[in-house]
Amino acid sequence: MKNLFTALALAVTTFSVSATDTENWQQIEAEAAGQHVYFHAWGGNQEINRYLGWAKKELKRRYDVTLHHVKVTDITETTTRLIAEKAAGKAQGGSVDMLWINGENFKSLKDNQLLFGPFVEDLPSWQYVDKSLPVTVDFSEPTDGLEAPWGMGQLVFIYDEEELASPPRSYAEMLKYAQANPNRLTYPRPPEFHGTSFLKSLLIELTSNDPRLQKNVSETDYAAATKPLWDYLDAFHKVAWRGGKQFPAGTAETLQLLDDGQIDLAITFNPNAVYAAHATGNLAESTKAYAMDFGALSNIHYLAVPWNANAKAGALVVINFLMCPEAQSRKGNIDIWGDPSVLKTEFLSGSAKEHKPFKSVPETHPSWQSAIEKEWLQRYGS
């Protein structure tokens, strides 16, 4: 734990690196007591919000740490705020103590040296993590101990088997289905996360996972690589929901449209979201989740601490708790959130232990995200 405590000695207070790991962690917990941790995380899902509400109560009871869920629509908002604080020379007492990130946002924060760490391998809960998962790489970018794995996302579709007996198993089939059934399919409007993920997943399948997608976009022939994507969307939008002129705001709206019978496929980055929706009555019991035969776009999502966080010790205690078997099992419970865990199976319980992921397709290099979003908005955003 020397890296973590040396860093905290500089950033929080003075810890003795000669003490045992257990003693060092007890010092961090003591430092965290009474702190308020402002956690910037997506606030667009009621199951996630309820789960964090539970975590807030447990953290207060166990560690006297007060967790504040700062609900954001897009974590890019927080990234922009941290860049502004760095430019203003705000080296301590920052407004953000913790954030939920991955992909392009992580790379931006890392490149601009806006993250505290390395700290991840010094957390007591790191011992439970399944190291066979890509928990040290984020969209092909090494994490270098600057963000802790929290869960795994997979892009899947939800359909009602009573209304649609055989959903499309590829994007080619999806286009044919849309052409045969106009106004029944859609996807969230980029740059909303799920909408951009749909575009990346589509591009990966259309190009048979072209190796160029794992490189920095500036090092490739972007126009040639993305031509199949724009050709597909030009055809798809003609027969999409509302003629491809309007798009849902996010996954929650696609679920509502599916439940209302307006569309035939909803989209989510949580394979178990359908079970949580059953439990809350938001979707009929006849709805099911599935992935394309090519595989589901998959990634790990992470928790990180800004370099200038006001409550670093508190943030570390929160992250360690959210990674522990109890919290991960509850998070993976299909009746609560259903977010797939990053822990080894033997440390999980209940439905978090039982549900296996779909066949995985890796993410593109983070640089492709902004390039694709920018062109999508130019082509279809008006």
CSV table of C-alpha atoms in Angstrom, one decimal:
chain,number,residue,atom,x,y,z
A,1,MET,CA,0.0,0.0,0.0
A,2,LYS,CA,3.0,2.3,-0.1
A,3,ASN,CA,1.9,4.2,-3.2
A,4,LEU,CA,-1.6,5.0,-1.8
A,5,PHE,CA,-0.4,6.1,1.5
A,6,THR,CA,2.5,8.1,0.2
A,7,ALA,CA,0.1,9.9,-2.1
A,8,LEU,CA,-2.4,10.5,0.8
A,9,ALA,CA,0.4,11.7,3.0
A,10,LEU,CA,0.9,14.5,0.5
A,11,ALA,CA,-2.7,15.1,-0.3
A,12,VAL,CA,-4.7,14.5,2.9
A,13,THR,CA,-2.6,14.1,6.0
A,14,THR,CA,0.5,12.3,7.2
A,15,PHE,CA,0.3,8.5,7.3
A,16,SER,CA,3.0,6.2,8.5
A,17,VAL,CA,4.1,4.0,5.6
A,18,SER,CA,5.9,1.7,8.0
A,19,ALA,CA,2.6,0.5,9.5
A,20,THR,CA,0.9,-2.6,8.4
A,21,ASP,CA,-1.6,-2.4,5.5
A,22,THR,CA,-4.5,-3.0,7.9
A,23,GLU,CA,-3.3,-0.2,10.2
A,24,ASN,CA,-2.8,2.1,7.2
A,25,TRP,CA,-6.3,1.5,6.0
A,26,GLN,CA,-7.7,2.1,9.5
A,27,GLN,CA,-5.9,5.5,9.3
A,28,ILE,CA,-7.7,6.2,6.1
A,29,GLU,CA,-11.1,5.3,7.6
A,30,ALA,CA,-10.3,7.5,10.6
A,31,GLU,CA,-9.4,10.4,8.2
A,32,ALA,CA,-12.7,9.8,6.3
A,33,ALA,CA,-15.0,9.9,9.3
A,34,GLY,CA,-17.1,13.0,9.1
A,35,GLN,CA,-16.3,13.8,5.5
A,36,HIS,CA,-18.8,14.6,2.8
A,37,VAL,CA,-18.1,12.9,-0.6
A,38,TYR,CA,-19.6,14.5,-3.7
A,39,PHE,CA,-20.0,11.7,-6.2
A,40,HIS,CA,-20.7,12.7,-9.8
A,41,ALA,CA,-22.6,10.0,-11.5
A,42,TRP,CA,-25.3,9.5,-14.1
A,43,GLY,CA,-28.7,10.1,-12.5
A,44,GLY,CA,-31.0,8.9,-15.3
A,45,ASN,CA,-32.0,5.5,-13.8
A,46,GLN,CA,-34.2,5.0,-10.8
A,47,GLU,CA,-32.7,1.6,-9.9
A,48,ILE,CA,-29.2,3.0,-9.8
A,49,ASN,CA,-30.4,6.0,-7.8
A,50,ARG,CA,-32.1,3.7,-5.3
A,51,TYR,CA,-29.0,1.6,-5.0
A,52,LEU,CA,-26.8,4.6,-4.3
A,53,GLY,CA,-29.4,5.7,-1.7
A,54,TRP,CA,-28.8,2.3,0.1
A,55,ALA,CA,-25.0,2.8,-0.2
A,56,LYS,CA,-25.4,6.3,1.3
A,57,LYS,CA,-27.1,4.9,4.4
A,58,GLU,CA,-24.6,2.1,4.8
A,59,LEU,CA,-21.6,4.4,4.4
A,60,LYS,CA,-23.0,6.8,7.0
A,61,ARG,CA,-23.7,4.0,9.5
A,62,ARG,CA,-20.4,2.1,9.1
A,63,TYR,CA,-17.9,4.9,8.4
A,64,ASP,CA,-19.6,8.2,9.2
A,65,VAL,CA,-19.0,9.2,5.6
A,66,THR,CA,-21.8,11.2,3.9
A,67,LEU,CA,-22.3,10.3,0.2
A,68,HIS,CA,-23.9,12.9,-2.0
A,69,HIS,CA,-25.0,11.6,-5.4
A,70,VAL,CA,-24.6,14.6,-7.8
A,71,LYS,CA,-26.8,13.5,-10.6
A,72,VAL,CA,-25.4,14.3,-14.1
A,73,THR,CA,-26.8,13.8,-17.5
A,74,ASP,CA,-23.4,13.2,-19.1
A,75,ILE,CA,-20.2,12.9,-17.1
A,76,THR,CA,-18.5,15.0,-19.7
A,77,GLU,CA,-20.0,17.9,-17.8
A,78,THR,CA,-17.9,16.9,-14.8
A,79,THR,CA,-14.8,16.4,-17.0
A,80,THR,CA,-15.2,20.0,-18.3
A,81,ARG,CA,-15.6,21.3,-14.7
A,82,LEU,CA,-12.4,19.6,-13.6
A,83,ILE,CA,-10.4,21.0,-16.6
A,84,ALA,CA,-11.7,24.5,-15.6
A,85,GLU,CA,-10.6,24.0,-12.0
A,86,LYS,CA,-7.1,22.9,-13.2
A,87,ALA,CA,-6.9,26.0,-15.4
A,88,ALA,CA,-7.9,28.2,-12.5
A,89,GLY,CA,-5.2,26.7,-10.3
A,90,LYS,CA,-7.6,25.1,-7.9
A,91,ALA,CA,-5.2,22.4,-6.6
A,92,GLN,CA,-7.2,21.5,-3.5
A,93,GLY,CA,-10.7,21.8,-2.1
A,94,GLY,CA,-12.2,20.8,-5.5
A,95,SER,CA,-15.9,20.5,-6.0
A,96,VAL,CA,-15.8,16.8,-7.1
A,97,ASP,CA,-14.6,14.0,-4.8
A,98,MET,CA,-15.4,11.0,-6.9
A,99,LEU,CA,-16.8,10.3,-10.4
A,100,TRP,CA,-18.2,7.4,-12.4
A,101,ILE,CA,-16.3,7.2,-15.7
A,102,ASN,CA,-14.8,5.2,-18.5
A,103,GLY,CA,-13.7,5.6,-22.1
A,104,GLU,CA,-13.1,9.0,-23.6
A,105,ASN,CA,-13.7,10.8,-20.3
A,106,PHE,CA,-11.1,8.7,-18.5
A,107,LYS,CA,-8.5,9.3,-21.3
A,108,SER,CA,-9.2,13.0,-21.2
A,109,LEU,CA,-8.8,13.2,-17.4
A,110,LYS,CA,-5.7,11.0,-17.5
A,111,ASP,CA,-4.0,13.0,-20.3
A,112,ASN,CA,-4.7,16.3,-18.4
A,113,GLN,CA,-3.3,14.8,-15.2
A,114,LEU,CA,-6.6,15.4,-13.4
A,115,LEU,CA,-6.8,12.1,-11.4
A,116,PHE,CA,-5.5,11.1,-8.0
A,117,GLY,CA,-3.5,7.9,-7.7
A,118,PRO,CA,-2.4,5.3,-8.4
A,119,PHE,CA,-4.6,3.8,-5.6
A,120,VAL,CA,-6.5,0.9,-6.9
A,121,GLU,CA,-4.3,-2.1,-6.0
A,122,ASP,CA,-4.0,-0.8,-2.5
A,123,LEU,CA,-7.7,-1.0,-1.8
A,124,PRO,CA,-8.6,-3.9,0.5
A,125,SER,CA,-11.4,-4.9,-1.9
A,126,TRP,CA,-9.0,-5.3,-4.8
A,127,GLN,CA,-8.3,-8.8,-3.7
A,128,TYR,CA,-11.8,-9.9,-4.7
A,129,VAL,CA,-11.7,-8.5,-8.3
A,130,ASP,CA,-11.7,-11.0,-11.2
A,131,LYS,CA,-8.4,-10.2,-12.8
A,132,SER,CA,-9.3,-12.2,-15.9
A,133,LEU,CA,-11.6,-9.3,-16.9
A,134,PRO,CA,-10.0,-6.3,-18.6
A,135,VAL,CA,-10.0,-4.4,-15.4
A,136,THR,CA,-6.7,-2.6,-16.0
A,137,VAL,CA,-7.6,-1.3,-19.6
A,138,ASP,CA,-10.3,1.2,-20.4
A,139,PHE,CA,-11.2,1.4,-24.1
A,140,SER,CA,-7.6,0.2,-24.9
A,141,GLU,CA,-6.1,2.8,-22.6
A,142,PRO,CA,-4.2,1.5,-19.5
A,143,THR,CA,-5.8,2.6,-16.3
A,144,ASP,CA,-2.5,2.7,-14.4
A,145,GLY,CA,-4.3,2.4,-11.1
A,146,LEU,CA,-6.1,5.7,-11.6
A,147,GLU,CA,-9.6,4.3,-11.6
A,148,ALA,CA,-11.2,1.3,-9.8
A,149,PRO,CA,-13.4,-1.2,-11.6
A,150,TRP,CA,-17.0,-1.0,-10.5
A,151,GLY,CA,-19.1,-3.0,-13.0
A,152,MET,CA,-19.3,-4.4,-16.5
A,153,GLY,CA,-21.6,-3.0,-19.2
A,154,GLN,CA,-22.8,-4.8,-22.4
A,155,LEU,CA,-24.9,-3.3,-25.1
A,156,VAL,CA,-28.1,-5.4,-25.5
A,157,PHE,CA,-31.6,-5.1,-26.8
A,158,ILE,CA,-34.9,-5.8,-25.1
A,159,TYR,CA,-38.0,-7.1,-26.9
A,160,ASP,CA,-41.4,-8.5,-25.9
A,161,GLU,CA,-41.6,-12.1,-27.0
A,162,GLU,CA,-45.4,-11.9,-27.1
A,163,GLU,CA,-45.1,-9.2,-29.8
A,164,LEU,CA,-41.9,-10.2,-31.6
A,165,ALA,CA,-41.2,-13.9,-31.7
A,166,SER,CA,-37.9,-13.7,-33.5
A,167,PRO,CA,-35.9,-10.4,-33.1
A,168,PRO,CA,-33.1,-9.5,-35.5
A,169,ARG,CA,-29.9,-11.2,-34.7
A,170,SER,CA,-27.6,-8.9,-36.7
A,171,TYR,CA,-27.6,-5.3,-37.8
A,172,ALA,CA,-28.2,-6.5,-41.3
A,173,GLU,CA,-31.3,-8.2,-40.1
A,174,MET,CA,-32.3,-5.2,-38.1
A,175,LEU,CA,-32.3,-3.0,-41.3
A,176,LYS,CA,-34.4,-5.6,-43.1
A,177,TYR,CA,-36.8,-5.7,-40.2
A,178,ALA,CA,-37.1,-1.9,-40.1
A,179,GLN,CA,-37.7,-1.8,-43.9
A,180,ALA,CA,-40.5,-4.4,-43.5
A,181,ASN,CA,-41.9,-2.7,-40.4
A,182,PRO,CA,-41.5,1.1,-40.7
A,183,ASN,CA,-41.6,3.3,-37.7
A,184,ARG,CA,-40.9,0.5,-35.2
A,185,LEU,CA,-37.1,0.8,-34.5
A,186,THR,CA,-34.9,3.6,-33.2
A,187,TYR,CA,-31.9,4.4,-31.0
A,188,PRO,CA,-31.1,7.2,-28.5
A,189,ARG,CA,-29.8,10.4,-29.9
A,190,PRO,CA,-26.0,10.8,-29.9
A,191,PRO,CA,-24.0,12.0,-28.1
A,192,GLU,CA,-26.1,10.3,-25.4
A,193,PHE,CA,-24.0,7.3,-24.2
A,194,HIS,CA,-26.4,4.6,-25.4
A,195,GLY,CA,-26.8,6.2,-28.8
A,196,THR,CA,-23.1,6.5,-29.4
A,197,SER,CA,-22.6,3.0,-28.2
A,198,PHE,CA,-25.2,1.8,-30.7
A,199,LEU,CA,-23.2,3.6,-33.5
A,200,LYS,CA,-19.9,2.0,-32.4
A,201,SER,CA,-21.5,-1.5,-32.1
A,202,LEU,CA,-23.0,-1.1,-35.5
A,203,LEU,CA,-19.7,0.1,-37.0
A,204,ILE,CA,-17.8,-2.9,-35.4
A,205,GLU,CA,-20.2,-5.4,-36.9
A,206,LEU,CA,-20.4,-3.7,-40.4
A,207,THR,CA,-16.6,-3.7,-40.6
A,208,SER,CA,-16.1,-7.1,-39.1
A,209,ASN,CA,-14.2,-5.4,-36.2
A,210,ASP,CA,-11.7,-3.7,-38.5
A,211,PRO,CA,-8.3,-3.5,-36.7
A,212,ARG,CA,-8.3,0.3,-37.4
A,213,LEU,CA,-11.0,0.7,-34.8
A,214,GLN,CA,-8.4,-0.1,-32.1
A,215,LYS,CA,-6.0,2.6,-33.2
A,216,ASN,CA,-6.2,6.4,-32.7
A,217,VAL,CA,-8.6,7.7,-35.3
A,218,SER,CA,-6.1,10.2,-36.5
A,219,GLU,CA,-3.8,7.3,-37.7
A,220,THR,CA,-6.5,5.8,-39.9
A,221,ASP,CA,-8.5,6.4,-43.0
A,222,TYR,CA,-11.5,7.5,-41.1
A,223,ALA,CA,-13.7,8.3,-44.1
A,224,ALA,CA,-13.2,4.8,-45.6
A,225,ALA,CA,-13.6,3.0,-42.3
A,226,THR,CA,-16.9,4.8,-41.4
A,227,LYS,CA,-18.6,4.8,-44.9
A,228,PRO,CA,-20.5,1.5,-44.1
A,229,LEU,CA,-21.9,3.2,-41.0
A,230,TRP,CA,-23.3,6.3,-42.7
A,231,ASP,CA,-24.6,4.2,-45.7
A,232,TYR,CA,-26.5,2.0,-43.2
A,233,LEU,CA,-27.9,4.9,-41.2
A,234,ASP,CA,-29.0,6.8,-44.3
A,235,ALA,CA,-31.1,3.7,-45.2
A,236,PHE,CA,-32.2,3.0,-41.6
A,237,HIS,CA,-33.4,6.5,-40.8
A,238,LYS,CA,-35.8,6.5,-43.8
A,239,VAL,CA,-37.8,3.7,-42.1
A,240,ALA,CA,-37.0,4.4,-38.4
A,241,TRP,CA,-39.3,5.7,-35.7
A,242,ARG,CA,-40.6,9.1,-36.6
A,243,GLY,CA,-38.8,8.9,-39.9
A,244,GLY,CA,-35.4,9.2,-38.3
A,245,LYS,CA,-36.1,12.9,-37.6
A,246,GLN,CA,-36.5,12.5,-33.9
A,247,PHE,CA,-34.7,10.2,-31.5
A,248,PRO,CA,-35.2,9.1,-27.8
A,249,ALA,CA,-33.3,11.0,-25.2
A,250,GLY,CA,-31.8,7.8,-23.7
A,251,THR,CA,-32.3,4.2,-22.6
A,252,ALA,CA,-35.2,5.1,-20.2
A,253,GLU,CA,-37.2,6.6,-23.0
A,254,THR,CA,-36.6,3.5,-25.3
A,255,LEU,CA,-37.9,1.3,-22.4
A,256,GLN,CA,-41.0,3.5,-22.1
A,257,LEU,CA,-41.6,3.4,-25.8
A,258,LEU,CA,-41.3,-0.4,-25.8
A,259,ASP,CA,-43.7,-0.7,-22.9
A,260,ASP,CA,-46.1,1.7,-24.7
A,261,GLY,CA,-46.0,-0.5,-27.8
A,262,GLN,CA,-44.5,2.3,-30.0
A,263,ILE,CA,-41.3,0.5,-30.8
A,264,ASP,CA,-40.2,-3.2,-30.9
A,265,LEU,CA,-36.7,-2.9,-29.5
A,266,ALA,CA,-35.3,-1.0,-26.5
A,267,ILE,CA,-31.6,-0.6,-25.8
A,268,THR,CA,-29.6,-0.8,-22.6
A,269,PHE,CA,-26.0,-1.2,-21.5
A,270,ASN,CA,-27.1,-3.5,-18.6
A,271,PRO,CA,-28.0,-7.1,-19.7
A,272,ASN,CA,-30.0,-7.5,-16.4
A,273,ALA,CA,-31.9,-4.2,-16.6
A,274,VAL,CA,-34.9,-6.1,-17.9
A,275,TYR,CA,-35.2,-8.0,-14.6
A,276,ALA,CA,-35.1,-4.8,-12.6
A,277,ALA,CA,-37.8,-3.4,-14.9
A,278,HIS,CA,-40.0,-6.5,-14.3
A,279,ALA,CA,-39.6,-6.0,-10.5
A,280,THR,CA,-40.6,-2.4,-10.7
A,281,GLY,CA,-43.5,-3.0,-13.2
A,282,ASN,CA,-41.8,-0.8,-15.9
A,283,LEU,CA,-41.8,-3.7,-18.4
A,284,ALA,CA,-44.0,-6.7,-19.0
A,285,GLU,CA,-42.8,-10.1,-17.7
A,286,SER,CA,-42.7,-11.2,-21.4
A,287,THR,CA,-39.8,-8.9,-22.2
A,288,LYS,CA,-36.3,-10.4,-22.6
A,289,ALA,CA,-32.8,-9.1,-23.3
A,290,TYR,CA,-30.5,-10.5,-26.0
A,291,ALA,CA,-27.3,-9.6,-27.8
A,292,MET,CA,-26.5,-9.7,-31.5
A,293,ASP,CA,-24.9,-13.0,-32.6
A,294,PHE,CA,-21.7,-11.1,-33.4
A,295,GLY,CA,-21.5,-10.2,-29.7
A,296,ALA,CA,-22.3,-7.4,-27.3
A,297,LEU,CA,-20.2,-4.3,-27.2
A,298,SER,CA,-18.7,-4.6,-23.7
A,299,ASN,CA,-16.6,-2.5,-21.3
A,300,ILE,CA,-15.8,-2.0,-17.7
A,301,HIS,CA,-17.0,1.1,-15.9
A,302,TYR,CA,-14.9,2.7,-13.2
A,303,LEU,CA,-14.7,4.9,-10.2
A,304,ALA,CA,-12.0,7.6,-9.9
A,305,VAL,CA,-10.9,10.5,-7.6
A,306,PRO,CA,-9.9,13.9,-9.0
A,307,TRP,CA,-6.4,15.2,-8.2
A,308,ASN,CA,-7.9,18.1,-6.2
A,309,ALA,CA,-10.7,16.3,-4.4
A,310,ASN,CA,-11.6,17.8,-1.0
A,311,ALA,CA,-12.4,14.4,0.6
A,312,LYS,CA,-9.9,12.0,-0.8
A,313,ALA,CA,-9.9,9.7,2.2
A,314,GLY,CA,-13.7,9.6,2.1
A,315,ALA,CA,-13.8,8.9,-1.6
A,316,LEU,CA,-11.4,5.9,-1.1
A,317,VAL,CA,-13.6,4.5,1.6
A,318,VAL,CA,-16.6,4.9,-0.6
A,319,ILE,CA,-14.9,3.2,-3.6
A,320,ASN,CA,-13.6,0.3,-1.4
A,321,PHE,CA,-17.1,-0.3,0.0
A,322,LEU,CA,-18.7,-0.2,-3.5
A,323,MET,CA,-16.2,-2.9,-4.6
A,324,CYS,CA,-16.8,-5.2,-1.6
A,325,PRO,CA,-18.7,-8.5,-2.0
A,326,GLU,CA,-21.7,-7.3,-0.1
A,327,ALA,CA,-22.2,-4.1,-2.2
A,328,GLN,CA,-21.3,-5.9,-5.5
A,329,SER,CA,-23.8,-8.7,-4.8
A,330,ARG,CA,-26.5,-6.2,-4.1
A,331,LYS,CA,-25.6,-4.2,-7.2
A,332,GLY,CA,-25.8,-7.4,-9.2
A,333,ASN,CA,-29.1,-8.5,-7.8
A,334,ILE,CA,-31.5,-8.5,-10.7
A,335,ASP,CA,-34.3,-7.2,-8.5
A,336,ILE,CA,-32.3,-4.2,-7.4
A,337,TRP,CA,-30.0,-3.0,-10.2
A,338,GLY,CA,-28.6,-6.1,-12.0
A,339,ASP,CA,-25.3,-4.4,-13.0
A,340,PRO,CA,-22.8,-7.3,-13.7
A,341,SER,CA,-20.1,-7.5,-11.1
A,342,VAL,CA,-16.3,-7.3,-11.5
A,343,LEU,CA,-15.6,-9.7,-8.7
A,344,LYS,CA,-14.7,-13.4,-8.8
A,345,THR,CA,-17.8,-15.5,-8.7
A,346,GLU,CA,-16.9,-17.2,-5.4
A,347,PHE,CA,-17.2,-13.8,-3.6
A,348,LEU,CA,-20.7,-13.1,-4.9
A,349,SER,CA,-24.2,-14.2,-3.7
A,350,GLY,CA,-27.7,-14.4,-5.0
A,351,SER,CA,-28.6,-13.5,-8.6
A,352,ALA,CA,-25.3,-11.6,-9.0
A,353,LYS,CA,-23.6,-15.0,-8.8
A,354,GLU,CA,-25.9,-16.7,-11.2
A,355,HIS,CA,-26.2,-14.5,-14.3
A,356,LYS,CA,-23.4,-14.9,-16.9
A,357,PRO,CA,-22.5,-12.2,-19.5
A,358,PHE,CA,-23.1,-12.4,-23.2
A,359,LYS,CA,-20.4,-13.0,-25.8
A,360,SER,CA,-18.2,-9.9,-25.6
A,361,VAL,CA,-17.0,-7.5,-28.3
A,362,PRO,CA,-14.3,-5.0,-27.2
A,363,GLU,CA,-14.7,-1.2,-27.4
A,364,THR,CA,-13.1,1.0,-30.0
A,365,HIS,CA,-10.2,3.3,-29.2
A,366,PRO,CA,-11.7,6.3,-27.3
A,367,SER,CA,-10.8,8.7,-30.1
A,368,TRP,CA,-13.4,7.2,-32.4
A,369,GLN,CA,-16.2,8.2,-30.0
A,370,SER,CA,-15.9,12.0,-30.5
A,371,ALA,CA,-15.2,11.7,-34.2
A,372,ILE,CA,-18.3,9.6,-34.8
A,373,GLU,CA,-20.5,11.8,-32.6
A,374,LYS,CA,-19.3,15.0,-34.4
A,375,GLU,CA,-20.1,13.6,-37.8
A,376,TRP,CA,-23.5,12.2,-36.7
A,377,LEU,CA,-24.5,15.6,-35.5
A,378,GLN,CA,-23.4,17.2,-38.7
A,379,ARG,CA,-25.3,14.6,-40.8
A,380,TYR,CA,-28.5,14.1,-38.7
A,381,GLY,CA,-28.5,16.4,-35.8
A,382,SER,CA,-30.5,19.3,-37.2
